Amino acid sequence: MVFVAKHGGGLLLLVCFLLLVSCAPQMPPAENGPSQSLSEPVSSQPAAEQAQGVKEKYLDPFWYFPEEARNALAEQGVTVSVGNGVMVDDWHFTAVLTFSDAFGQTAFPVQVEIIPANGQFRLEWESVFFGEGWFALCDLREMSIIHSGQLDKEPLVLDTSSFGEKDYALLGAAYSSRMGWVVPAVLEGKDMVVFFREDGSLEEAVELFYDDDGYTVFSNAYRVKKNGGELEYRRPPKIFPVPLEEGYVLFSDRNQTQLFSRATGKLYTADAIWGKNGTVTASFHRFDGLFALRSPESGNDGLCIWEEEGAEPVCFFTGAIKGIHPMFSYSEELTWDWEPDRRRVTLFGDYTRVQITMDFDRKRVELEHLLRLEDLDPEDLENPDRRSPDGRYILAAASPDGGGDVLYWTNALYDTQTGRIRFVVNSGGMYGGGPYVSFLDENRLWVHDFDGVQLYNTHSLEPLPLPFPLELGENELLLGLGYDREVGQYAILYGTYTDFQSGFYYGRDSTDTYRLAVYDADGNRLADFDTGIPFQSSLGGLLRFSLTVEDGAVSIPWTICEYDREDRYSCRILFETQTVEKTAAG
């Protein structure tokens, strides 16, 4: 298809790509009567009848613009008409698209191909994109942007001259006062986001690097080479990006929501689409996956986007949303409370007992846990190992949820004197993960994952400084903690992870081993040595241990797990002599 637009003395030439597609044919509007399939080639009719058939069948904007585009143009006060249909040959004809509003009009002569499909015929031409006060015609190679109220002026043509003869396609357009024109594209087989300045000049093209999910936004490349070297043509995806502040761009389709970071070039897939309430849409992006290697509180940066349909986002939040249940909204219906006058919205998960309030004006996220006594695991309430040494507090699991082999839950602190229940940390992962929280003494508890440990005051849950230095190096993992209340000694089990091909499923022949570091009450290191005990794993990944420290020794349960066999031992490690004593359990 060819666009030829004339504005005063200027001439705009757009060469359009012809595409074969496999989707079902569209039907014309009901008021135009039912469509009629052309059962014979157009050339079998007399020339006059051909031209008349074109005028009757295809001179209607319905064939050129989807309903969404027609409505967007109507909201801008722009009408479009199609005229002067003339057959060129059996399958091609020319026509003129005329855009008009109260201030002027502009015309785009087009050449159109009628493509047979499924024994019927339909019209193929290229895309129209639109935004607030503007619309754009694109033929994959060039994009003309027209502003409503300025139809008598030359369109803005984005400058793609630097692409030269490279193989590229422009797949969408959006405008942002902060980032200019944002255009998703395919360039030499690579997915790109191209940024043009307000005047249409090229600023930069950023290649997309996909997240671990491997989902690709522009996966339907507009041309694909077959094995024989021939080109197979496909309809390109039409991308409607949403530019956000701080250099982020949102892409959405029917199934996925992705977030593009201009700074890193990375694309992140939404872990959860929270849904819509009126004109508000919410989605949640997690920048660090939750799996066996990392706990939910480890680098758990997230991003929330709130937007109004067809407009700029109402608000945009970045940063960690600490404390949100990993399964929030996945397996439950959320309760919405949208307060447009107060510019805030609140979501509540009935099962996960998490309430999130978003304040648009202050750009603040407030998270509250509304746990009840009946939400706590009754076995934890009766387990003496889950009580603080003075018996006042109980660590209990709540809101267990997940899917398949992955289980997450909330660790809550229950005050038996006041009845107050407070959130501590989310735990879990592959096959339920491992222990994360334990009491150090009456006044302290600690939370640890593979990355490190954090101490908290039991009564206030305020963070406390570590009484010993702990700086893990590259690929070093924290795998166990222990404390001797009698003499105030701390034991740290850690190790360097080098067997990356094991997938965290270590067997009997592992060469990575646990190290043991011991500190006194003042943080002085008493010992740091290799135990020689090889890394061990359960079905869910590397084992972490709660260490028992007493009488100058550390005791740990040592489990060797194979697919068809599991051997359990009791292991005792002496500080001074660095002796490892192993006895079979039970």
XYZ file of C-alpha atoms in Angstrom:
586
model
C 0.000 0.000 0.000
C 1.208 3.505 -0.734
C 0.238 6.659 1.123
C 0.707 9.902 -0.797
C -0.221 12.989 1.226
C -0.151 16.490 -0.219
C -0.042 19.566 1.986
C 0.430 22.883 0.146
C 3.673 22.510 -1.792
C 4.905 19.524 0.249
C 4.628 15.891 -0.752
C 4.695 13.051 1.780
C 5.395 9.583 0.417
C 4.832 6.555 2.617
C 5.549 3.111 1.220
C 3.494 0.464 2.987
C 4.204 -3.172 3.581
C 1.744 -5.801 2.264
C 0.992 -8.538 4.734
C -0.542 -11.987 4.701
C -2.522 -12.733 7.854
C -4.472 -15.610 9.205
C -7.162 -13.981 11.358
C -10.868 -14.156 10.468
C -12.209 -11.476 8.095
C -13.964 -8.461 9.504
C -17.525 -7.622 8.575
C -18.692 -4.158 7.567
C -21.081 -2.171 9.788
C -24.642 -3.453 9.948
C -25.973 -0.205 8.539
C -24.043 -0.841 5.330
C -25.682 -4.207 4.833
C -24.015 -7.632 4.995
C -20.679 -8.075 3.231
C -20.537 -10.178 0.111
C -17.632 -12.499 -0.608
C -16.093 -12.066 -4.037
C -16.399 -15.613 -5.319
C -14.546 -14.756 -8.542
C -11.547 -12.540 -9.272
C -12.425 -8.906 -9.693
C -11.018 -9.025 -13.228
C -13.865 -11.345 -14.294
C -16.247 -8.414 -14.023
C -16.491 -5.551 -16.486
C -14.300 -2.594 -15.532
C -17.274 -0.404 -14.688
C -18.682 -3.074 -12.376
C -15.268 -3.491 -10.728
C -15.069 0.193 -9.874
C -18.666 0.212 -8.676
C -18.002 -2.824 -6.463
C -15.014 -1.108 -4.908
C -17.023 2.017 -4.152
C -19.883 0.071 -2.627
C -17.828 -2.426 -0.635
C -14.661 -0.683 0.439
C -15.329 3.052 0.516
C -16.227 2.975 4.185
C -13.885 3.951 7.047
C -14.821 0.713 8.801
C -12.358 -1.198 6.628
C -9.488 1.133 7.458
C -9.899 1.917 11.155
C -10.903 -0.307 14.085
C -13.701 0.925 16.295
C -11.249 2.095 18.971
C -9.456 4.305 16.432
C -12.709 5.655 14.996
C -13.908 6.558 18.493
C -10.574 8.219 19.333
C -10.726 10.309 16.169
C -14.337 11.261 16.905
C -13.340 12.429 20.405
C -10.784 14.734 18.773
C -13.487 16.099 16.467
C -11.932 14.412 13.450
C -13.981 12.620 10.819
C -12.589 10.413 8.073
C -14.023 9.614 4.684
C -12.903 7.379 1.835
C -13.421 8.322 -1.794
C -12.239 8.105 -5.400
C -11.924 4.328 -5.504
C -10.297 3.193 -8.737
C -9.191 -0.350 -9.607
C -5.541 -0.753 -10.637
C -5.608 -4.490 -11.342
C -7.418 -7.584 -10.112
C -6.400 -7.166 -6.481
C -5.369 -3.528 -6.051
C -7.172 -0.219 -6.112
C -6.478 3.368 -5.127
C -8.547 5.592 -2.879
C -8.220 8.774 -0.850
C -8.492 9.021 2.942
C -9.635 12.483 3.978
C -9.379 13.616 7.604
C -11.441 16.696 8.537
C -12.192 18.767 11.608
C -13.509 22.290 12.219
C -10.087 23.786 11.455
C -9.148 22.087 8.199
C -8.520 18.816 6.471
C -5.777 16.679 5.031
C -5.894 13.951 2.390
C -3.884 10.756 2.047
C -4.146 8.937 -1.289
C -3.620 5.205 -0.677
C -3.065 2.115 -2.755
C -4.752 -0.916 -1.219
C -4.407 -4.644 -1.749
C -7.375 -6.997 -1.389
C -6.002 -10.201 0.141
C -7.884 -13.504 -0.249
C -8.223 -15.567 2.906
C -10.341 -18.597 3.814
C -12.241 -18.394 0.541
C -13.251 -14.809 1.289
C -11.640 -11.436 0.768
C -10.622 -8.653 3.083
C -8.778 -5.384 2.949
C -5.220 -4.976 4.219
C -3.558 -1.685 4.952
C -1.442 -0.374 7.774
C -1.871 0.982 11.245
C -3.250 4.071 12.912
C -2.175 5.085 16.426
C -3.569 7.885 18.507
C -3.114 9.859 21.679
C -4.393 13.009 23.302
C -4.861 15.537 20.484
C -2.944 13.582 17.849
C -3.114 10.525 15.626
C -0.483 8.807 13.482
C -0.518 6.828 10.258
C 2.214 4.231 9.994
C 3.305 1.956 7.174
C 5.972 0.140 9.243
C 8.784 2.174 7.660
C 7.558 5.747 8.221
C 5.198 7.384 10.649
C 3.238 10.584 10.018
C 1.828 12.309 13.090
C -1.091 14.690 12.670
C -2.417 16.972 15.414
C -6.129 17.628 15.522
C -6.866 21.307 15.052
C -3.802 21.531 12.781
C -4.866 19.374 9.846
C -3.934 22.136 7.415
C -0.268 21.907 8.494
C 2.435 19.500 7.396
C 2.374 16.258 9.430
C 5.314 15.511 11.695
C 7.331 12.680 10.132
C 9.606 10.807 12.548
C 13.183 10.841 11.263
C 14.267 7.249 10.568
C 16.965 8.218 8.071
C 19.728 6.892 10.334
C 18.281 3.389 9.928
C 19.131 3.609 6.228
C 18.536 0.338 4.411
C 18.348 -1.693 7.613
C 15.443 -4.066 8.058
C 13.106 -2.397 10.543
C 9.446 -1.891 11.381
C 7.717 0.726 13.539
C 5.001 -0.955 15.595
C 3.373 1.771 17.691
C 3.602 5.271 19.068
C 2.960 7.267 22.212
C 3.892 10.767 23.349
C 5.278 11.872 26.694
C 6.274 15.392 27.665
C 9.160 13.801 29.585
C 10.395 11.395 26.905
C 9.059 12.706 23.588
C 7.794 10.174 21.031
C 8.128 6.569 22.215
C 8.031 3.983 19.429
C 8.360 0.184 19.859
C 10.146 -1.289 16.852
C 11.932 -4.260 15.359
C 15.383 -3.407 14.016
C 17.507 -6.043 12.290
C 15.566 -8.757 14.116
C 15.999 -7.130 17.546
C 13.213 -5.708 19.676
C 13.815 -2.026 20.367
C 12.215 0.986 21.984
C 13.051 4.079 19.927
C 12.881 7.574 21.418
C 12.297 10.581 19.145
C 12.419 14.169 20.312
C 9.345 16.372 20.125
C 10.422 17.677 16.732
C 10.676 14.125 15.358
C 14.478 13.846 15.392
C 15.956 10.572 16.637
C 17.298 10.630 20.195
C 18.226 6.975 20.826
C 17.179 3.398 20.169
C 17.374 1.051 23.194
C 17.450 -2.710 22.727
C 15.117 -4.780 24.883
C 16.530 -7.410 27.204
C 13.848 -9.706 28.519
C 13.369 -10.870 32.079
C 13.696 -14.473 33.221
C 10.157 -15.278 32.105
C 11.347 -15.065 28.501
C 8.133 -13.414 27.389
C 8.604 -11.161 24.373
C 6.399 -8.185 23.613
C 7.242 -7.934 19.923
C 7.449 -11.687 19.322
C 5.500 -11.626 16.035
C 8.231 -10.126 13.885
C 6.853 -8.607 10.744
C 8.951 -10.863 8.549
C 10.544 -14.237 9.231
C 13.000 -16.068 6.988
C 12.162 -19.647 6.171
C 14.814 -22.369 5.953
C 14.830 -22.030 2.182
C 15.645 -18.356 2.423
C 12.180 -17.196 1.391
C 10.377 -14.539 3.397
C 7.219 -15.437 5.222
C 5.125 -12.362 5.921
C 3.096 -11.908 9.077
C 0.869 -9.190 10.417
C 3.017 -7.159 12.805
C 1.819 -6.671 16.361
C 0.310 -3.253 17.054
C 1.851 -1.972 20.246
C 0.292 0.779 22.360
C 2.987 1.868 24.836
C 2.251 3.966 27.921
C 5.194 6.276 28.803
C 5.656 6.676 32.535
C 7.831 8.940 34.588
C 11.421 8.104 35.521
C 12.164 6.494 32.162
C 9.740 3.585 32.289
C 7.393 2.469 29.517
C 4.445 0.135 30.019
C 3.394 -2.374 27.363
C 0.184 -4.359 27.625
C -1.714 -6.930 25.638
C -4.554 -9.290 26.463
C -2.462 -11.641 28.567
C 0.556 -9.783 29.884
C 1.728 -6.462 31.228
C 5.401 -5.629 30.850
C 7.478 -2.748 32.124
C 10.458 -1.431 30.165
C 13.270 0.390 31.946
C 15.041 2.844 29.682
C 18.028 2.994 32.016
C 18.742 -0.747 31.964
C 17.063 -1.808 28.721
C 15.371 -4.608 30.654
C 11.763 -5.665 30.357
C 9.941 -6.941 33.424
C 6.758 -8.990 33.324
C 3.999 -8.245 35.813
C 3.691 -10.894 38.501
C 0.105 -9.857 39.070
C -2.464 -7.795 37.254
C -4.659 -6.609 40.055
C -7.443 -5.619 37.717
C -9.696 -2.653 37.206
C -12.136 -0.633 39.200
C -13.861 2.002 37.134
C -11.152 3.920 35.315
C -8.320 2.582 37.463
C -6.017 -0.286 36.484
C -3.345 -1.747 38.748
C -0.448 -4.092 38.127
C 2.494 -5.255 40.185
C 6.025 -5.963 38.962
C 8.638 -7.845 40.919
C 12.239 -7.135 39.926
C 13.653 -10.170 41.734
C 12.017 -13.579 41.376
C 11.012 -15.632 44.394
C 12.467 -19.100 44.187
C 14.654 -21.487 46.125
C 17.696 -19.211 45.948
C 16.146 -16.097 47.442
C 13.533 -15.447 50.064
C 10.688 -12.958 49.540
C 12.489 -10.263 51.519
C 15.716 -10.470 49.532
C 16.006 -7.629 47.033
C 12.257 -7.767 46.617
C 11.943 -4.542 44.644
C 8.528 -4.070 43.135
C 6.665 -1.539 41.101
C 3.032 -0.517 41.134
C 1.355 1.291 38.267
C -1.998 2.972 38.517
C -3.426 4.445 35.354
C -6.614 5.851 33.911
C -7.883 4.363 30.683
C -6.912 6.482 27.684
C -5.013 9.040 29.758
C -1.744 9.646 31.529
C -1.154 7.463 34.590
C -2.758 8.774 37.753
C 0.251 7.736 39.761
C 3.386 5.680 39.497
C 5.293 4.059 42.362
C 8.733 2.497 42.401
C 10.726 0.856 45.139
C 10.265 -2.030 47.522
C 6.811 -2.908 48.751
C 8.110 -4.627 51.843
C 5.832 -7.093 53.527
C 3.381 -7.858 50.740
C 2.360 -11.509 50.684
C 3.878 -13.163 47.572
C 0.486 -14.667 46.701
C -1.474 -11.461 47.219
C -4.334 -11.479 44.678
C -3.252 -14.678 42.919
C -5.774 -16.968 44.550
C -8.272 -14.525 45.982
C -10.668 -11.804 44.969
C -9.546 -8.355 46.046
C -11.811 -5.843 47.699
C -11.490 -2.417 46.053
C -12.196 0.961 47.600
C -11.615 3.725 45.040
C -11.903 7.254 46.462
C -11.507 9.681 43.530
C -12.090 12.758 45.706
C -9.259 11.798 48.052
C -7.079 10.577 45.180
C -6.471 7.206 46.788
C -7.425 3.583 46.400
C -7.324 0.684 48.839
C -7.093 -3.020 48.044
C -7.619 -5.824 50.540
C -6.862 -9.534 50.213
C -9.265 -11.454 52.390
C -7.141 -14.593 52.552
C -3.661 -13.051 52.684
C -5.010 -10.405 55.112
C -2.998 -7.646 53.411
C -4.407 -4.168 52.898
C -2.641 -1.766 50.524
C -3.530 1.919 50.307
C -2.159 4.018 47.461
C -2.095 7.781 47.871
C -1.752 9.359 44.422
C -0.927 12.906 45.508
C 1.697 12.000 48.100
C 2.921 9.010 46.093
C 2.918 6.832 49.145
C 2.141 3.165 49.627
C 0.772 2.138 53.002
C 0.605 -1.563 53.785
C -1.195 -3.037 56.771
C -1.597 -6.641 57.909
C -4.957 -7.420 59.491
C -4.192 -10.830 60.965
C -6.566 -12.532 63.396
C -5.946 -15.289 65.936
C -7.879 -17.760 63.764
C -5.453 -17.026 60.903
C -2.490 -18.457 62.846
C -1.341 -22.071 62.574
C -2.753 -23.851 65.669
C 0.225 -26.241 65.754
C 2.593 -23.291 66.128
C 0.521 -21.952 69.006
C 1.091 -25.221 70.896
C 4.730 -25.742 69.885
C 7.160 -24.792 72.697
C 9.983 -24.332 70.158
C 8.017 -21.453 68.637
C 7.812 -19.552 71.956
C 10.191 -16.900 73.205
C 12.379 -17.980 76.149
C 10.155 -16.053 78.565
C 7.033 -17.667 77.085
C 5.296 -14.400 76.216
C 5.588 -14.389 72.406
C 4.805 -17.042 69.814
C 6.082 -17.137 66.230
C 3.283 -18.563 64.115
C 2.703 -19.091 60.414
C -0.342 -17.540 58.745
C -1.918 -17.335 55.294
C -0.162 -20.343 53.718
C -0.656 -20.193 49.971
C 1.025 -21.183 46.749
C 0.820 -23.473 43.800
C 2.437 -26.740 42.786
C 5.650 -27.195 44.740
C 5.900 -23.558 45.837
C 4.472 -22.517 49.186
C 4.569 -19.099 50.861
C 3.341 -17.972 54.227
C 3.499 -15.091 56.694
C 5.482 -15.250 59.931
C 3.540 -13.447 62.631
C 4.442 -12.550 66.210
C 1.614 -13.195 68.685
C 1.734 -11.457 72.061
C -0.049 -13.792 74.479
C -0.450 -11.016 77.060
C -2.054 -8.333 74.883
C -3.427 -10.480 72.051
C -1.686 -8.280 69.491
C -0.557 -9.961 66.245
C 2.177 -8.322 64.192
C 3.714 -9.149 60.846
C 7.393 -10.156 60.908
C 8.355 -11.441 57.462
C 7.092 -13.514 54.541
C 8.705 -16.913 54.094
C 8.631 -19.756 51.646
C 9.628 -20.701 48.154
C 10.238 -23.937 46.319
C 8.888 -26.866 48.343
C 8.108 -24.479 51.188
C 11.584 -23.079 51.639
C 13.280 -23.288 55.016
C 13.351 -21.657 58.456
C 13.616 -17.890 58.402
C 12.743 -16.610 61.861
C 13.724 -17.663 65.392
C 14.136 -16.172 68.854
C 17.615 -15.228 69.975
C 16.582 -14.510 73.570
C 13.682 -12.839 75.390
C 14.359 -9.492 73.751
C 15.646 -10.358 70.266
C 14.654 -12.403 67.257
C 16.440 -12.773 63.969
C 15.378 -13.185 60.384
C 17.750 -14.600 57.829
C 17.857 -15.695 54.231
C 20.732 -16.663 51.948
C 21.893 -13.039 51.780
C 22.263 -12.194 55.445
C 20.656 -11.726 58.829
C 18.697 -8.964 60.529
C 18.062 -8.666 64.262
C 14.836 -7.205 65.672
C 13.668 -6.123 69.090
C 10.986 -8.626 70.060
C 8.775 -6.066 71.814
C 8.880 -3.259 69.207
C 10.092 -5.135 66.085
C 12.553 -2.297 65.560
C 15.745 -3.396 63.738
C 18.884 -3.813 65.830
C 22.559 -3.779 64.801
C 24.358 -7.104 64.571
C 26.669 -7.779 67.529
C 29.159 -9.472 65.183
C 30.564 -8.550 61.754
C 29.012 -10.433 58.848
C 30.100 -9.544 55.330
C 29.340 -12.206 52.755
C 31.424 -12.253 49.600
C 30.435 -13.038 46.035
C 28.450 -16.308 45.784
C 28.653 -16.735 49.555
C 25.405 -17.855 51.176
C 24.279 -17.717 54.793
C 23.065 -21.207 55.671
C 22.665 -21.384 59.436
C 22.505 -19.413 62.686
C 22.887 -20.335 66.329
C 23.304 -18.682 69.739
C 24.471 -19.905 73.133
C 22.481 -17.922 75.714
C 24.660 -19.118 78.593
C 27.961 -17.669 77.332
C 26.713 -15.316 74.571
C 28.418 -17.036 71.645
C 27.109 -16.757 68.074
C 27.612 -19.401 65.379
C 27.297 -18.713 61.655
C 27.174 -21.474 59.056
C 27.968 -20.245 55.535
C 29.627 -21.331 52.306
C 30.647 -20.375 48.780
C 28.371 -21.603 46.023
C 30.404 -22.712 42.983
C 28.548 -25.701 41.535
C 26.127 -23.671 39.419
C 25.188 -26.649 37.279
C 23.816 -28.537 40.254
C 20.699 -26.380 40.251
C 20.860 -26.361 44.049
C 20.292 -30.127 44.113
C 23.442 -31.299 45.823
C 24.285 -34.967 46.182
C 26.845 -36.953 48.097
C 29.757 -35.933 45.875
C 29.400 -32.156 46.339
C 32.704 -30.251 46.464
C 31.158 -27.124 48.041
C 31.336 -27.292 51.834
C 29.973 -25.474 54.865
C 32.192 -23.088 56.848
C 31.629 -22.241 60.500
C 32.347 -18.854 62.099
C 32.015 -18.282 65.842
C 31.864 -14.921 67.656
C 31.763 -14.042 71.337
C 29.299 -11.651 72.975
C 31.462 -8.647 72.050
C 31.643 -9.595 68.358
C 35.212 -10.973 68.467
C 35.741 -13.875 66.086
C 36.753 -17.016 67.954
C 36.883 -19.374 64.988
C 36.344 -19.504 61.237
C 37.065 -22.791 59.485
C 35.904 -25.220 56.812
C 33.885 -28.028 58.366
C 34.432 -30.296 55.381
C 30.719 -31.090 55.395
C 29.502 -30.967 51.794
C 26.534 -28.806 50.847
C 23.313 -30.733 51.211
C 19.887 -30.194 49.701
C 16.358 -31.351 50.096
C 13.960 -31.499 47.167
C 13.563 -27.731 47.440
C 17.166 -26.602 47.335
C 20.062 -25.986 49.683
C 19.412 -26.791 53.316
C 19.631 -24.088 55.961
C 19.926 -24.952 59.607
C 18.967 -23.673 63.040
C 22.137 -24.360 64.980
C 22.312 -25.456 68.600
C 25.307 -23.818 70.310
C 26.457 -25.005 73.737
C 29.604 -26.111 75.583
C 31.952 -24.936 72.836
C 30.279 -26.943 70.103
C 27.673 -26.543 67.374
C 25.107 -29.250 66.654
C 23.297 -29.462 63.354
C 21.086 -32.027 61.639
C 22.931 -33.406 58.601
C 20.707 -34.844 55.889
C 21.914 -36.466 52.688
C 18.979 -36.557 50.280
C 18.885 -38.603 47.086
C 15.940 -39.296 44.828
C 15.284 -42.720 46.366
C 17.043 -42.394 49.698
C 17.535 -40.051 52.619
C 20.163 -40.508 55.359
C 19.942 -38.460 58.551
C 22.767 -37.803 60.960
C 23.457 -35.706 63.995
C 26.563 -33.597 63.494
C 28.608 -32.025 66.307
C 31.434 -29.585 65.533
C 33.942 -28.604 68.257
C 35.211 -25.027 68.130
C 38.728 -25.452 69.484
C 39.788 -28.651 67.744
C 37.587 -28.159 64.641
C 36.528 -31.780 64.981
C 33.396 -33.006 63.207
C 31.543 -35.822 64.960
C 28.831 -37.566 62.947
C 26.373 -40.140 64.243
C 23.428 -41.732 62.498
C 20.088 -40.364 63.653
C 17.529 -42.737 65.075
